[in-house]
Short mmCIF file of C-alpha atoms in Angstrom, two decimals:
data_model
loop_
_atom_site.label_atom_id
_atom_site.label_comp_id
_atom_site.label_asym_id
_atom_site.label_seq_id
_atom_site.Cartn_x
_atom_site.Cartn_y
_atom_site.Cartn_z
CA UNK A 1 107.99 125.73 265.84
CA UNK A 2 105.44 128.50 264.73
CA UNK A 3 101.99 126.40 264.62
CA UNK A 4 99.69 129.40 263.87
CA UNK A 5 98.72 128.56 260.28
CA UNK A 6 95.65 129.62 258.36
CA UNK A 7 92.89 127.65 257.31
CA UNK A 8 93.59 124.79 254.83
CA UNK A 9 91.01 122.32 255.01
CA UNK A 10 88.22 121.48 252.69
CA UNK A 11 85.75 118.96 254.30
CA UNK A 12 83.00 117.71 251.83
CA UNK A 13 79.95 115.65 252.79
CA UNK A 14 78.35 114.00 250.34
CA UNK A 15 74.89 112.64 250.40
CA UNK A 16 74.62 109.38 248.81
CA UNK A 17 70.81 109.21 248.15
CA UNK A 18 71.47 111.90 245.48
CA UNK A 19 71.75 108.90 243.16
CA UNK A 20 68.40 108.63 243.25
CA UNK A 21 67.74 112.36 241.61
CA UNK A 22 66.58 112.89 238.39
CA UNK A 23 68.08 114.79 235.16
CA UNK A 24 70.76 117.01 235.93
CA UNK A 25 69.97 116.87 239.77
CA UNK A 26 71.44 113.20 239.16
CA UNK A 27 74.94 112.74 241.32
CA UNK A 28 77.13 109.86 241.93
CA UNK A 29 80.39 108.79 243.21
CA UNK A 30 82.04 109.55 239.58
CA UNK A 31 80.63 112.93 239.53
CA UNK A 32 82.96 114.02 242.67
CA UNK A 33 86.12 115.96 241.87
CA UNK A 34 88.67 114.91 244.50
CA UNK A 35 90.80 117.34 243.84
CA UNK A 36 88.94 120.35 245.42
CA UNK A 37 88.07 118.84 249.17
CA UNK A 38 90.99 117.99 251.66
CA UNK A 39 88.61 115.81 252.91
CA UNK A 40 85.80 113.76 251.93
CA UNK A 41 82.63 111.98 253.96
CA UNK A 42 79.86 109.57 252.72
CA UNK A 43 77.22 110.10 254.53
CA UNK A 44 75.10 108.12 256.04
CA UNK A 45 75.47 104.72 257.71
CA UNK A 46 73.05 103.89 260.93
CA UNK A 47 73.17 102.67 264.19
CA UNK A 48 71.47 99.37 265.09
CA UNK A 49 70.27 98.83 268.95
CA UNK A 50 73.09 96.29 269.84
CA UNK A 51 75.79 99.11 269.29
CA UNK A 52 76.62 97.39 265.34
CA UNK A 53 76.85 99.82 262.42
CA UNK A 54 73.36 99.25 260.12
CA UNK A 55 74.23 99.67 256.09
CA UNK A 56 71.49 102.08 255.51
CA UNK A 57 71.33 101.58 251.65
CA UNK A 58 72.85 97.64 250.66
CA UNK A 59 72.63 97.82 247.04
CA UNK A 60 73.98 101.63 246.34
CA UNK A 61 76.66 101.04 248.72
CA UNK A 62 78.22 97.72 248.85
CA UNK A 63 76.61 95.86 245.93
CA UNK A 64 76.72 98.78 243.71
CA UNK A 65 80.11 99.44 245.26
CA UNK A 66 79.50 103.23 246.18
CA UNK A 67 81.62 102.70 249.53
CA UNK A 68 84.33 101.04 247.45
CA UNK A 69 84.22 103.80 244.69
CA UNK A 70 84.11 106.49 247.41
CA UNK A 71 87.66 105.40 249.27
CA UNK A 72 89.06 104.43 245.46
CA UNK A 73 89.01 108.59 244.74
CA UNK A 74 92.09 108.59 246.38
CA UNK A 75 94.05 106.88 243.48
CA UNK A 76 93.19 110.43 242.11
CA UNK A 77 94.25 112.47 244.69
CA UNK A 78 96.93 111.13 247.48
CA UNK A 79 96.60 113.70 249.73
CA UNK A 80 93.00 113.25 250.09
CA UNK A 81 91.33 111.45 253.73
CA UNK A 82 87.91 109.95 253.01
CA UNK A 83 85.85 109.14 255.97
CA UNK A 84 82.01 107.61 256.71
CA UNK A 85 79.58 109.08 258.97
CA UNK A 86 77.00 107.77 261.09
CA UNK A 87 73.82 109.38 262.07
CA UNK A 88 71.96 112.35 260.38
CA UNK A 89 68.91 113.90 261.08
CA UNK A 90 67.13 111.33 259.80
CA UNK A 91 68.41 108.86 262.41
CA UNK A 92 67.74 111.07 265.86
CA UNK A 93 68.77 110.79 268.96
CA UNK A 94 67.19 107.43 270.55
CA UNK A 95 69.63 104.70 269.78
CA UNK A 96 72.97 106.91 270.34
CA UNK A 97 71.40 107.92 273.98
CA UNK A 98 70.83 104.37 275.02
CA UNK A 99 74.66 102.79 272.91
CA UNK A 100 76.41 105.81 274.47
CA UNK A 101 75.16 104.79 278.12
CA UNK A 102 75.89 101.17 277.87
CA UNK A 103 79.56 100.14 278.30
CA UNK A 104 79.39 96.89 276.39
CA UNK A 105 77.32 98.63 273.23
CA UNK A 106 79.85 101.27 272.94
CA UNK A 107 82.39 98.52 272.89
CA UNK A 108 80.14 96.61 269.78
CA UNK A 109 79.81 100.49 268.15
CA UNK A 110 83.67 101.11 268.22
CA UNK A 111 84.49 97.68 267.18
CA UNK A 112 81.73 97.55 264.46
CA UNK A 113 82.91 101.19 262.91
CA UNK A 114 86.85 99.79 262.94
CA UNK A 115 85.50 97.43 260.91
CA UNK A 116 84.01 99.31 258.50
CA UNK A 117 86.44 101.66 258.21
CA UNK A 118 89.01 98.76 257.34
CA UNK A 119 86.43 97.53 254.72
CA UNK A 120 86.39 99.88 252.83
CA UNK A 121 89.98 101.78 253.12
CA UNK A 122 88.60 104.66 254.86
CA UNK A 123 90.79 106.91 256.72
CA UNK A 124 88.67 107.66 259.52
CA UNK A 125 84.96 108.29 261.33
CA UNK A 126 82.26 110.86 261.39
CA UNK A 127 79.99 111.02 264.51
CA UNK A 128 76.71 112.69 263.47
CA UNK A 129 74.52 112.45 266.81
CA UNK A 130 71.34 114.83 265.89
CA UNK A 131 72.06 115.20 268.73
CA UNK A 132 73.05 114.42 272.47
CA UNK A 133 70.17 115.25 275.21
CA UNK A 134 68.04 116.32 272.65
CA UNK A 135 65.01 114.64 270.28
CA UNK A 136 64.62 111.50 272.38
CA UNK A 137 68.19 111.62 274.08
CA UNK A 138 68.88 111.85 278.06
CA UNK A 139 70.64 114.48 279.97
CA UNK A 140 73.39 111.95 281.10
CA UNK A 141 74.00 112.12 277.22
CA UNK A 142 76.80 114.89 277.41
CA UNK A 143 78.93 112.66 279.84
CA UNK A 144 78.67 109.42 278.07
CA UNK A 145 79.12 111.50 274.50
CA UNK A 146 82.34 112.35 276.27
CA UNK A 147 82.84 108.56 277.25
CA UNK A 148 81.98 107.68 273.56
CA UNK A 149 84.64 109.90 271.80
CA UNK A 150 87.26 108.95 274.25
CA UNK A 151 86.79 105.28 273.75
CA UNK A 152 86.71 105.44 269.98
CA UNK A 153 89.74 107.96 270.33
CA UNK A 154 91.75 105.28 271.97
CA UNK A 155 91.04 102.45 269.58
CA UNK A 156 91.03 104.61 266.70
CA UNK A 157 94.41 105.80 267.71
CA UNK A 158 95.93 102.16 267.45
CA UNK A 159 95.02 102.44 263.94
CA UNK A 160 96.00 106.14 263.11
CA UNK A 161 92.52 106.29 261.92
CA UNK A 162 90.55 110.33 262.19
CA UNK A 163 87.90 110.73 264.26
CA UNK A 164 85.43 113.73 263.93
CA UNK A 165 81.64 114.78 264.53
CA UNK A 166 79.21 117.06 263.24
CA UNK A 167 77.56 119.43 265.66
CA UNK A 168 74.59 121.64 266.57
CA UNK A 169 75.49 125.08 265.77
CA UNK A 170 73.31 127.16 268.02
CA UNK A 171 74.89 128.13 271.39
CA UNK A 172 71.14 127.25 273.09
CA UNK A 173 71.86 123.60 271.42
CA UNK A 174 75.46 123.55 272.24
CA UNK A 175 74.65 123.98 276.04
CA UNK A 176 72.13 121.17 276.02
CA UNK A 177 74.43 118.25 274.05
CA UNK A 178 78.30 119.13 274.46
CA UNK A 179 81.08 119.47 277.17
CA UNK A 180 82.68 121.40 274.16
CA UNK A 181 86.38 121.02 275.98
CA UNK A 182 86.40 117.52 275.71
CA UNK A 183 84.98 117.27 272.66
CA UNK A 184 87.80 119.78 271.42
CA UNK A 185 90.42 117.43 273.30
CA UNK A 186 89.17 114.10 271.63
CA UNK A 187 88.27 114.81 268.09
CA UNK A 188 90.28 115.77 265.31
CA UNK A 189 87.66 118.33 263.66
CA UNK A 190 84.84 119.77 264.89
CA UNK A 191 82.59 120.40 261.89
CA UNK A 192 80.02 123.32 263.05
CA UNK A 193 76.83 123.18 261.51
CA UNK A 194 76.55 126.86 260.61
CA UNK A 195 73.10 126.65 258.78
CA UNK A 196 69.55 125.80 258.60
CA UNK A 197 69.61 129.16 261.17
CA UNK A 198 66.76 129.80 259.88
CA UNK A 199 63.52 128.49 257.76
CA UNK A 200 60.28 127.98 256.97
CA UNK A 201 59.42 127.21 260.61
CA UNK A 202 60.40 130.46 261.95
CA UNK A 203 56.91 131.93 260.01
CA UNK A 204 59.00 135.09 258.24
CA UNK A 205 61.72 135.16 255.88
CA UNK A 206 65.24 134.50 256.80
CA UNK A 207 68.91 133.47 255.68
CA UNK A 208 69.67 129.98 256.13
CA UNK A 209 73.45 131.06 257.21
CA UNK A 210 73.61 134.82 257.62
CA UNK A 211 77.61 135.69 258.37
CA UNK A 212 76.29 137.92 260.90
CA UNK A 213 73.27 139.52 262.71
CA UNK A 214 70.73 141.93 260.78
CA UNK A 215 69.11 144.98 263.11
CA UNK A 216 65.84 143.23 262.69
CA UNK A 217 67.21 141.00 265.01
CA UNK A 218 65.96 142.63 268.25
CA UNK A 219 65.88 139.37 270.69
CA UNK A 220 68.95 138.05 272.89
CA UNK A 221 67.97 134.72 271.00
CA UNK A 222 67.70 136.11 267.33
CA UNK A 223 71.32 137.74 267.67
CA UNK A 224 72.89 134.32 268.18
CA UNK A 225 71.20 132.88 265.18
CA UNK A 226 74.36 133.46 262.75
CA UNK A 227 77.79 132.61 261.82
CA UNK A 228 79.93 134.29 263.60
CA UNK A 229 77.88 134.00 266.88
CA UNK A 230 78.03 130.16 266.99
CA UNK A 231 81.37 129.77 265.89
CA UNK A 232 82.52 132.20 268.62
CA UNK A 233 80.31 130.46 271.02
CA UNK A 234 82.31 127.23 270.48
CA UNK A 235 85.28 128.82 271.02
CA UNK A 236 84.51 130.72 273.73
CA UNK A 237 83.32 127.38 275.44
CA UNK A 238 86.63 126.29 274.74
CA UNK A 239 87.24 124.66 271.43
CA UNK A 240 90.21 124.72 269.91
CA UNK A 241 89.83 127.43 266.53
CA UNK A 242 92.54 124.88 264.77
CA UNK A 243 89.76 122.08 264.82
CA UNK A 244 86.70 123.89 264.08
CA UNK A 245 85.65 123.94 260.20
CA UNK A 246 83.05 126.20 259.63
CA UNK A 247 80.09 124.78 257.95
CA UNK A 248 78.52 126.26 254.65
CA UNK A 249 75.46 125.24 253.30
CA UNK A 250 75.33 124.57 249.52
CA UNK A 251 71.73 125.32 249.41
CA UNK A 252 69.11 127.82 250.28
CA UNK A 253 65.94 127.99 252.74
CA UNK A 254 62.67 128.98 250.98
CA UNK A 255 59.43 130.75 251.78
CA UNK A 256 56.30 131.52 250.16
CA UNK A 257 55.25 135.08 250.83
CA UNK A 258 51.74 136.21 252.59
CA UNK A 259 52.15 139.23 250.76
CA UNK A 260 54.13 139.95 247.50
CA UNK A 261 53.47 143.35 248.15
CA UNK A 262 56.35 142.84 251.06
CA UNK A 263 59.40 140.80 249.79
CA UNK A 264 62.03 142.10 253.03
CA UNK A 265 63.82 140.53 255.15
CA UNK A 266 61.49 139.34 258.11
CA UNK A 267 58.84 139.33 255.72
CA UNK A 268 55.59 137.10 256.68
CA UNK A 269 55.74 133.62 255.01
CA UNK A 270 52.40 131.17 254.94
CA UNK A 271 54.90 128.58 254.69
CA UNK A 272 57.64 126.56 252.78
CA UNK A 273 58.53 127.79 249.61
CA UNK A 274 58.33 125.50 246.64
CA UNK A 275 60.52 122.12 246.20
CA UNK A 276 63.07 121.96 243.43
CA UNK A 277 62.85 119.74 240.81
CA UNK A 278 66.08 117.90 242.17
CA UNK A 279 65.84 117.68 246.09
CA UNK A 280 61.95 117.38 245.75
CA UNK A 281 61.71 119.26 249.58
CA UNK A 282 59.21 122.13 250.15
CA UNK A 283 61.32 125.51 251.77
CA UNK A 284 64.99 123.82 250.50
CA UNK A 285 66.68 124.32 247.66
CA UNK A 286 70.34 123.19 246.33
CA UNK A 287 72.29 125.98 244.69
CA UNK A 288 71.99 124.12 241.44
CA UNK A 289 68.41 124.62 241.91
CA UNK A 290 68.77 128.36 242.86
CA UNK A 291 71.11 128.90 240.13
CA UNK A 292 69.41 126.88 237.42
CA UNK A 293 65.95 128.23 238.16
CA UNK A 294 67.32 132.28 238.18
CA UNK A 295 68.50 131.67 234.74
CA UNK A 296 64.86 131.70 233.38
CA UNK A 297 64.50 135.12 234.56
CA UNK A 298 62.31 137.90 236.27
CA UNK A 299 64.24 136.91 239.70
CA UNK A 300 65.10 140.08 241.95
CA UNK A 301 68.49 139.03 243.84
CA UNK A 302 69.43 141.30 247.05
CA UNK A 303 72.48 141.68 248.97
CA UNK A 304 72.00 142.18 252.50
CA UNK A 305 75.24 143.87 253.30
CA UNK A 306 74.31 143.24 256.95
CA UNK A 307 73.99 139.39 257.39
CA UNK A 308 76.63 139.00 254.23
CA UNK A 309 74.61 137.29 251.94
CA UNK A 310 71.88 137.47 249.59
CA UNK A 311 68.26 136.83 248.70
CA UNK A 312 66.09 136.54 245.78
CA UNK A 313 62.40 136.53 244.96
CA UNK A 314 60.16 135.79 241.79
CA UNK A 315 56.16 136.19 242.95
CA UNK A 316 55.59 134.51 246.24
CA UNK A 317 58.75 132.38 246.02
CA UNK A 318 61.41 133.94 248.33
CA UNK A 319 65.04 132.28 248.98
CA UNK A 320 67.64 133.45 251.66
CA UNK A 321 70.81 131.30 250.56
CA UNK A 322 74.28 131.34 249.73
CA UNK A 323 76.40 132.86 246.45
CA UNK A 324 80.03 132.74 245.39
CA UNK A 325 80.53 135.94 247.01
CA UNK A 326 79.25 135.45 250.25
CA UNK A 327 80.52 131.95 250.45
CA UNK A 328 83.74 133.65 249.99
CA UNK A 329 83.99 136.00 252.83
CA UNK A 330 83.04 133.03 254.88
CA UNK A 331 85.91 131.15 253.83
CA UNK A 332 87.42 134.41 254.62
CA UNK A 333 86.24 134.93 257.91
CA UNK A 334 87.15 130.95 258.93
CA UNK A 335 90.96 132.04 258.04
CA UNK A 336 90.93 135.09 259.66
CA UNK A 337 90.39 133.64 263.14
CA UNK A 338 93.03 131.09 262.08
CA UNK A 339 90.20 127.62 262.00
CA UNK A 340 90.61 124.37 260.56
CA UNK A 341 88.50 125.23 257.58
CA UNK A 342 85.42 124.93 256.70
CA UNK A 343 82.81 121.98 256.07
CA UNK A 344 80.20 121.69 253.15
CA UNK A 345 76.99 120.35 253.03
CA UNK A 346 76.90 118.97 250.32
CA UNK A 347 79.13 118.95 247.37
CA UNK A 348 75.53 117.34 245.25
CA UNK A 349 73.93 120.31 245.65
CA UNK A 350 76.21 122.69 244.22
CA UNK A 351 76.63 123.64 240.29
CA UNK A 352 78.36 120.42 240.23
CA UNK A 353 77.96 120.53 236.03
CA UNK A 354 78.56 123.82 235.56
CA UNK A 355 75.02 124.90 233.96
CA UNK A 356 74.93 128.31 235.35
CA UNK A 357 78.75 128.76 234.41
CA UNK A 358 81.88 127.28 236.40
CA UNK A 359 81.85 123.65 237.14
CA UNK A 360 81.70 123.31 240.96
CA UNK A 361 81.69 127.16 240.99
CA UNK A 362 81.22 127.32 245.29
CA UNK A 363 84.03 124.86 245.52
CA UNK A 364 86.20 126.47 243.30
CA UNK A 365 85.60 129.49 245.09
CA UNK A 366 86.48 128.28 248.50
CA UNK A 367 89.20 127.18 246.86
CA UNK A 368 90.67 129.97 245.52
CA UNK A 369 89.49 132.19 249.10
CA UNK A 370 91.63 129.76 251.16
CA UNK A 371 94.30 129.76 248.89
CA UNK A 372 94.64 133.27 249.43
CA UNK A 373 97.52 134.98 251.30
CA UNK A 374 95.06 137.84 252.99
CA UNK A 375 91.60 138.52 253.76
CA UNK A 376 89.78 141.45 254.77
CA UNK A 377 86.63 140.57 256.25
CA UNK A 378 86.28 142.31 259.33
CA UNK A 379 85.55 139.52 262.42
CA UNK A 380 83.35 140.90 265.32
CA UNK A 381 85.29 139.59 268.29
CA UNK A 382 83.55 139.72 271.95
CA UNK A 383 86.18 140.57 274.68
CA UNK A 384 86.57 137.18 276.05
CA UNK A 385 87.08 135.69 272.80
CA UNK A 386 89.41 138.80 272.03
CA UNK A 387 91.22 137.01 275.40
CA UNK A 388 91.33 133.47 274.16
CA UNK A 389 92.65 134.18 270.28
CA UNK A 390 95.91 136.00 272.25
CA UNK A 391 96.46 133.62 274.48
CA UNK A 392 96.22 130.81 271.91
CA UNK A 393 98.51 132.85 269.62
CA UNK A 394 101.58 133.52 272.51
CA UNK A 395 101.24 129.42 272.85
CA UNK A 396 103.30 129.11 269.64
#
């Protein structure tokens, strides 16, 4: 049987702390449409020291019922998988290192997710370790990452229960936190974390998930900050292509200018831009924010035909993000090296009530992109990886 099959899956995290927002930044459980993600994640629970799974928020998710009401969106949609995920940035690296290493606490952690995912009618578990060997972690963390996944692989299997992770994007992160093959032999998707490339930190503007490099990009280490880079990297470190999803942010990295005088690409920045009226962070905005905020006027918005996305800037206030276009010829570029699909973060950020136009206009987008029978966005494909695709292709 013919395998090779483009990209079909839609894999939606959603942050449940948007509850808390304000006005029309304000997002719950009801406000997801289950109909346009394949599959969807609540994020986050935490990990306690003695391996057991911590309910980060009691009253929004069990009292309030927002796990229950999360898994219940199936009744709407039978074909959609709903999974939990552990971790975030918010949690780093400390507790995973020292449950990963410990035979008996990865035991408690397996048993202790099983049980949550029964709860609550999930369909499966999200490992999002920010991230192995790195922020606290210990370099004996890519081994017993491996040990972890296989463990919760062969319970989870018992159960025929999904079991995927989140990962570093960045081929300089990849090296220090994954033996990618394994990963790519245990999980079921591999959800890449193709943004937050660049930001505030790196002093000058930037895209927060440029498709590909821009010439400004002079240094060995620059040219790997993008799409395409990373998501060959993972392959060419052997992941499967058929369990990566690409990621795509649903929000934008912002600067304030030194200089209005120079608004480019690479441009100085004295720091973060400033925080939306919804996610309340300086140098991040959602694309409702983007959107809702451009309506008022005197914004300049740029396509950089290089990096495949654009920009915009009002005064100081400079935003490298994504648009429907761009986020198009991503989806575009996931089918055309035959992936999985590709992974949001997160469906509260986007125009989820349709005040600049289309109701979930990103999603509807991807949508539509995947749907597609062809695609023309041209993929930049390094010999070895040229190598791999073939041989993966004559397998089936």
């Amino acid at each position: 049987m013919n395998k090779y099959v483009f990209a079909d899956k839609i894999v939606c995290y959603h942050g449940s702390w948007s509850a808390y927002r304000s006005g029309n930044g304000h997002f719950t459980v009801s406000d997801i449409d289950p109909t346009l993600c394949t599959h969807l994640i609540y994020s986050f629970v935490g990990l306690n020291t003695n391996g057991t799974i911590n309910i980060l928020d009691e009253d929004l998710d069990v009292t309030n019922g927002n796990l229950a009401n999360f898994t219940a969106l199936k009744e709407q949609n039978s074909n959609l998988k709903t999974l939990v995920a552990v971790g975030g940035w918010n949690e780093g690296s400390t507790t995973y290192s020292m449950v990963a290493a410990n035979a008996s606490l990865r035991a408690t952690f397996i048993q202790s997710s099983l049980q949550l995912v029964q709860t609550y009618n999930f369909d499966g578990f999200d490992l999002d370790w920010e991230y192995p060997g790195q922020r606290g972690g210990s370099t004996s963390d890519i081994e017993n990452y491996v040990t972890l996944i296989k463990e919760f692989r062969e319970v989870f299997d018992e159960y025929g229960l999904l079991l995927t992770a989140a990962v570093a994007a960045a081929s300089s992160s990849v090296d220090l936190s994954y033996d990618v093959p394994s990963l790519s032999k245990y999980l079921d998707l591999i959800n890449v974390m193709t943004y937050d490339l660049h930001g505030s930190w790196d002093g000058v503007t930037g895209q927060n998930a440029p498709l590909y490099a821009s010439s400004i990009d002079t240094t060995a280490a620059s040219q790997l900050l993008n799409v395409d880079a990373a998501i060959q990297g993972w392959i060419e470190r052997g992941a499967d292509p058929q369990k990566i999803a690409l990621g795509l942010g649903f929000y934008g990295r912002s600067f304030t200018l030194s200089s209005t005088n120079d608004t480019s690409l690479g441009a100085p920045a004295s720091g973060a831009g400033t925080s939306g009226p919804y996610t309340l962070e300086a140098g991040f905005l959602g694309y409702n924010e983007i959107c809702e905020t451009q309506l008022e006027g005197g914004w300049t918005i740029v396509w950089d035909d290089e990096q495949k996305n654009p920009y915009t800037y009002k005064g100081d206030q400079w935003i490298g993000y994504d648009n429907v276009e761009s986020i198009i010829l991503k989806a575009e570029y996931a089918k055309s090296l035959n992936l999985s699909g590709v992974m949001v973060w997160s469906i509260e950020l986007e125009d989820f009530r349709g005040i600049c136009g289309i109701k979930n206009t990103l999603l509807n987008a991807i949508n539509s992109a995947l749907a597609s029978g062809s695609y023309a966005v041209t993929v930049k494909m390094s010999v070895p990886l040229r190598i791999f695709l073939l041989y993966i292709f004559l397998q089936f």
